[in-house]
Short mmCIF file of N, CA and C in Angstrom, two decimals:
data_model
loop_
_atom_site.label_atom_id
_atom_site.label_comp_id
_atom_site.label_asym_id
_atom_site.label_seq_id
_atom_site.Cartn_x
_atom_site.Cartn_y
_atom_site.Cartn_z
N VAL A 74 0.86 -1.19 0.00
CA VAL A 74 0.00 0.00 0.00
C VAL A 74 0.89 1.24 0.00
N SER A 75 0.66 2.15 -0.96
CA SER A 75 1.43 3.40 -0.98
C SER A 75 0.82 4.38 0.02
N ALA A 76 1.67 5.23 0.59
CA ALA A 76 1.21 6.21 1.58
C ALA A 76 0.48 7.35 0.90
N PRO A 77 -0.52 7.93 1.58
CA PRO A 77 -1.18 9.12 1.03
C PRO A 77 -0.19 10.30 1.00
N VAL A 78 -0.43 11.22 0.05
CA VAL A 78 0.45 12.38 -0.11
C VAL A 78 -0.40 13.65 0.03
N VAL A 79 0.10 14.60 0.81
CA VAL A 79 -0.61 15.87 0.99
C VAL A 79 -0.56 16.67 -0.31
N VAL A 80 -1.72 17.10 -0.80
CA VAL A 80 -1.83 17.90 -2.02
C VAL A 80 -2.13 19.36 -1.67
N LEU A 81 -2.99 19.56 -0.66
CA LEU A 81 -3.36 20.90 -0.21
C LEU A 81 -3.30 20.93 1.31
N LYS A 82 -2.49 21.86 1.83
CA LYS A 82 -2.29 21.95 3.27
C LYS A 82 -2.81 23.30 3.77
N VAL A 83 -3.66 23.26 4.79
CA VAL A 83 -4.21 24.47 5.41
C VAL A 83 -3.52 24.64 6.76
N ASP A 84 -2.88 25.79 6.98
CA ASP A 84 -2.21 26.04 8.25
C ASP A 84 -3.23 26.25 9.36
N PRO A 85 -2.96 25.71 10.55
CA PRO A 85 -3.90 25.89 11.66
C PRO A 85 -3.81 27.31 12.21
N GLU A 86 -4.91 27.76 12.79
CA GLU A 86 -4.92 29.06 13.46
C GLU A 86 -4.46 28.86 14.89
N TYR A 87 -3.89 29.88 15.46
CA TYR A 87 -3.53 29.86 16.87
C TYR A 87 -4.77 30.19 17.69
N SER A 88 -4.96 29.52 18.81
CA SER A 88 -6.05 29.90 19.72
C SER A 88 -5.61 31.18 20.44
N GLU A 89 -6.57 31.97 20.88
CA GLU A 89 -6.27 33.24 21.54
C GLU A 89 -5.47 33.01 22.83
N ASP A 90 -5.86 31.99 23.61
CA ASP A 90 -5.16 31.68 24.86
C ASP A 90 -3.70 31.34 24.60
N ALA A 91 -3.45 30.52 23.60
CA ALA A 91 -2.08 30.09 23.29
C ALA A 91 -1.24 31.27 22.78
N ARG A 92 -1.86 32.15 22.00
CA ARG A 92 -1.14 33.32 21.49
C ARG A 92 -0.72 34.24 22.64
N LYS A 93 -1.67 34.50 23.56
CA LYS A 93 -1.38 35.37 24.71
C LYS A 93 -0.28 34.78 25.59
N ALA A 94 -0.26 33.44 25.72
CA ALA A 94 0.72 32.77 26.57
C ALA A 94 2.03 32.50 25.81
N LYS A 95 2.08 32.91 24.51
CA LYS A 95 3.25 32.65 23.66
C LYS A 95 3.63 31.17 23.70
N TYR A 96 2.59 30.32 23.58
CA TYR A 96 2.71 28.87 23.68
C TYR A 96 3.06 28.27 22.33
N SER A 97 3.96 27.28 22.30
CA SER A 97 4.29 26.61 21.05
C SER A 97 4.54 25.13 21.32
N GLY A 98 4.58 24.34 20.26
CA GLY A 98 4.79 22.90 20.37
C GLY A 98 4.12 22.21 19.21
N SER A 99 3.88 20.91 19.36
CA SER A 99 3.24 20.17 18.27
C SER A 99 2.16 19.24 18.80
N VAL A 100 1.16 19.03 17.95
CA VAL A 100 0.05 18.12 18.23
C VAL A 100 0.21 16.94 17.28
N LEU A 101 0.09 15.73 17.80
CA LEU A 101 0.17 14.53 16.97
C LEU A 101 -1.23 14.00 16.77
N LEU A 102 -1.63 13.84 15.50
CA LEU A 102 -2.98 13.37 15.17
C LEU A 102 -2.91 12.04 14.43
N SER A 103 -3.87 11.18 14.71
CA SER A 103 -4.05 9.95 13.96
C SER A 103 -5.28 10.18 13.07
N ILE A 104 -5.14 9.89 11.77
CA ILE A 104 -6.25 10.12 10.84
C ILE A 104 -6.39 8.91 9.92
N VAL A 105 -7.52 8.85 9.23
CA VAL A 105 -7.69 7.92 8.12
C VAL A 105 -7.89 8.77 6.88
N VAL A 106 -7.04 8.55 5.86
CA VAL A 106 -7.22 9.23 4.58
C VAL A 106 -8.11 8.31 3.75
N ASP A 107 -9.30 8.80 3.38
CA ASP A 107 -10.23 7.96 2.63
C ASP A 107 -9.90 7.93 1.14
N THR A 108 -10.68 7.17 0.39
CA THR A 108 -10.41 6.98 -1.04
C THR A 108 -10.61 8.26 -1.85
N GLU A 109 -11.29 9.25 -1.26
CA GLU A 109 -11.49 10.55 -1.91
C GLU A 109 -10.37 11.53 -1.57
N GLY A 110 -9.44 11.13 -0.68
CA GLY A 110 -8.34 12.00 -0.30
C GLY A 110 -8.67 12.97 0.82
N ARG A 111 -9.69 12.62 1.61
CA ARG A 111 -10.08 13.47 2.74
C ARG A 111 -9.66 12.82 4.05
N ALA A 112 -9.37 13.66 5.06
CA ALA A 112 -9.01 13.16 6.40
C ALA A 112 -10.29 12.87 7.18
N ARG A 113 -10.38 11.65 7.71
CA ARG A 113 -11.53 11.24 8.53
C ARG A 113 -11.01 10.64 9.83
N ASP A 114 -11.91 10.41 10.77
CA ASP A 114 -11.55 9.77 12.04
C ASP A 114 -10.32 10.41 12.66
N VAL A 115 -10.36 11.74 12.80
CA VAL A 115 -9.22 12.49 13.34
C VAL A 115 -9.23 12.39 14.87
N HIS A 116 -8.12 11.85 15.43
CA HIS A 116 -7.98 11.69 16.88
C HIS A 116 -6.65 12.26 17.33
N VAL A 117 -6.66 12.91 18.49
CA VAL A 117 -5.43 13.45 19.06
C VAL A 117 -4.66 12.32 19.74
N VAL A 118 -3.40 12.14 19.35
CA VAL A 118 -2.52 11.14 19.96
C VAL A 118 -1.65 11.80 21.03
N ARG A 119 -1.10 12.97 20.71
CA ARG A 119 -0.31 13.74 21.68
C ARG A 119 -0.88 15.15 21.72
N SER A 120 -1.37 15.52 22.89
CA SER A 120 -2.08 16.79 23.07
C SER A 120 -1.12 17.92 23.43
N LEU A 121 -1.49 19.13 23.03
CA LEU A 121 -0.73 20.33 23.39
C LEU A 121 -1.56 21.22 24.32
N GLY A 122 -2.88 21.11 24.23
CA GLY A 122 -3.76 21.89 25.10
C GLY A 122 -3.95 23.32 24.62
N MET A 123 -4.54 24.14 25.46
CA MET A 123 -4.82 25.57 25.18
C MET A 123 -5.62 25.78 23.90
N GLY A 124 -6.44 24.81 23.53
CA GLY A 124 -7.27 24.94 22.33
C GLY A 124 -6.56 24.60 21.05
N LEU A 125 -5.27 24.26 21.12
CA LEU A 125 -4.49 23.99 19.90
C LEU A 125 -4.80 22.61 19.31
N ASP A 126 -5.20 21.66 20.14
CA ASP A 126 -5.58 20.33 19.63
C ASP A 126 -6.74 20.46 18.65
N GLU A 127 -7.74 21.24 19.06
CA GLU A 127 -8.93 21.44 18.23
C GLU A 127 -8.57 22.18 16.94
N LYS A 128 -7.69 23.19 17.06
CA LYS A 128 -7.28 23.97 15.89
C LYS A 128 -6.51 23.09 14.90
N ALA A 129 -5.68 22.20 15.41
CA ALA A 129 -4.91 21.28 14.56
C ALA A 129 -5.86 20.33 13.82
N ALA A 130 -6.81 19.75 14.55
CA ALA A 130 -7.77 18.81 13.94
C ALA A 130 -8.62 19.52 12.89
N GLU A 131 -9.06 20.73 13.20
CA GLU A 131 -9.87 21.53 12.27
C GLU A 131 -9.10 21.78 10.96
N ALA A 132 -7.82 22.13 11.08
CA ALA A 132 -7.00 22.40 9.88
C ALA A 132 -6.80 21.14 9.05
N VAL A 133 -6.46 20.02 9.71
CA VAL A 133 -6.17 18.78 8.98
C VAL A 133 -7.42 18.25 8.26
N ARG A 134 -8.60 18.49 8.84
CA ARG A 134 -9.84 18.07 8.16
C ARG A 134 -10.02 18.81 6.83
N LYS A 135 -9.39 19.97 6.66
CA LYS A 135 -9.49 20.74 5.41
C LYS A 135 -8.42 20.34 4.39
N TRP A 136 -7.42 19.56 4.83
CA TRP A 136 -6.35 19.15 3.93
C TRP A 136 -6.90 18.22 2.85
N LYS A 137 -6.24 18.21 1.70
CA LYS A 137 -6.56 17.27 0.61
C LYS A 137 -5.34 16.39 0.38
N PHE A 138 -5.60 15.12 0.16
CA PHE A 138 -4.54 14.15 -0.05
C PHE A 138 -4.72 13.42 -1.37
N LYS A 139 -3.60 12.93 -1.92
CA LYS A 139 -3.66 11.92 -2.98
C LYS A 139 -3.78 10.63 -2.18
N PRO A 140 -4.89 9.87 -2.34
CA PRO A 140 -5.12 8.72 -1.47
C PRO A 140 -4.05 7.63 -1.63
N GLY A 141 -3.93 6.81 -0.59
CA GLY A 141 -3.05 5.65 -0.67
C GLY A 141 -3.59 4.69 -1.71
N MET A 142 -2.69 3.98 -2.38
CA MET A 142 -3.09 3.07 -3.45
C MET A 142 -2.61 1.65 -3.17
N ARG A 143 -3.43 0.69 -3.56
CA ARG A 143 -3.04 -0.72 -3.52
C ARG A 143 -3.45 -1.32 -4.86
N GLY A 144 -2.45 -1.74 -5.64
CA GLY A 144 -2.74 -2.34 -6.94
C GLY A 144 -3.49 -1.41 -7.88
N GLY A 145 -3.17 -0.11 -7.81
CA GLY A 145 -3.82 0.87 -8.68
C GLY A 145 -5.20 1.31 -8.24
N VAL A 146 -5.64 0.85 -7.07
CA VAL A 146 -6.96 1.21 -6.56
C VAL A 146 -6.79 2.02 -5.27
N ALA A 147 -7.52 3.13 -5.14
CA ALA A 147 -7.47 3.95 -3.94
C ALA A 147 -8.06 3.19 -2.75
N VAL A 148 -7.35 3.24 -1.61
CA VAL A 148 -7.82 2.56 -0.40
C VAL A 148 -7.71 3.50 0.80
N ASN A 149 -8.50 3.22 1.84
CA ASN A 149 -8.39 3.98 3.09
C ASN A 149 -7.06 3.62 3.76
N VAL A 150 -6.34 4.64 4.24
CA VAL A 150 -5.05 4.40 4.89
C VAL A 150 -4.98 5.22 6.17
N ARG A 151 -4.55 4.56 7.26
CA ARG A 151 -4.35 5.27 8.53
C ARG A 151 -3.00 5.97 8.46
N ALA A 152 -2.95 7.22 8.94
CA ALA A 152 -1.71 7.99 8.92
C ALA A 152 -1.59 8.79 10.21
N THR A 153 -0.36 9.17 10.52
CA THR A 153 -0.09 10.02 11.68
C THR A 153 0.44 11.34 11.16
N ILE A 154 -0.12 12.44 11.65
CA ILE A 154 0.24 13.78 11.19
C ILE A 154 0.70 14.59 12.40
N GLU A 155 1.84 15.27 12.26
CA GLU A 155 2.30 16.17 13.31
C GLU A 155 2.05 17.60 12.85
N VAL A 156 1.31 18.36 13.67
CA VAL A 156 1.00 19.76 13.36
C VAL A 156 1.77 20.63 14.34
N ASN A 157 2.65 21.48 13.80
CA ASN A 157 3.51 22.32 14.63
C ASN A 157 2.91 23.71 14.81
N PHE A 158 3.04 24.22 16.01
CA PHE A 158 2.61 25.58 16.34
C PHE A 158 3.84 26.36 16.79
N ARG A 159 4.20 27.40 16.03
CA ARG A 159 5.33 28.25 16.37
C ARG A 159 4.92 29.70 16.18
N LEU A 160 5.11 30.52 17.20
CA LEU A 160 4.86 31.95 17.05
C LEU A 160 6.13 32.59 16.50
N LEU A 161 5.95 33.45 15.50
CA LEU A 161 7.11 34.11 14.89
C LEU A 161 7.41 35.41 15.60
#
């Protein structure tokens, strides 16, 4: 099975609490990329808190993927995504 590939990436927004606290880090998400190239079954594996987990999940749900393939046919594939939050 080939791994899904990100085609369109939407950056997550910072939550107001995290921005005020100058908070940064990364959220680890477990997702299923479906045969249409959409992220489904989004679950937080490693939490960052301060509303950033929700912001990360919201952003990844908007991402578009080239779906994973098996024998030339698109299949559902579980993937792990790390979403980084850094204030500039």
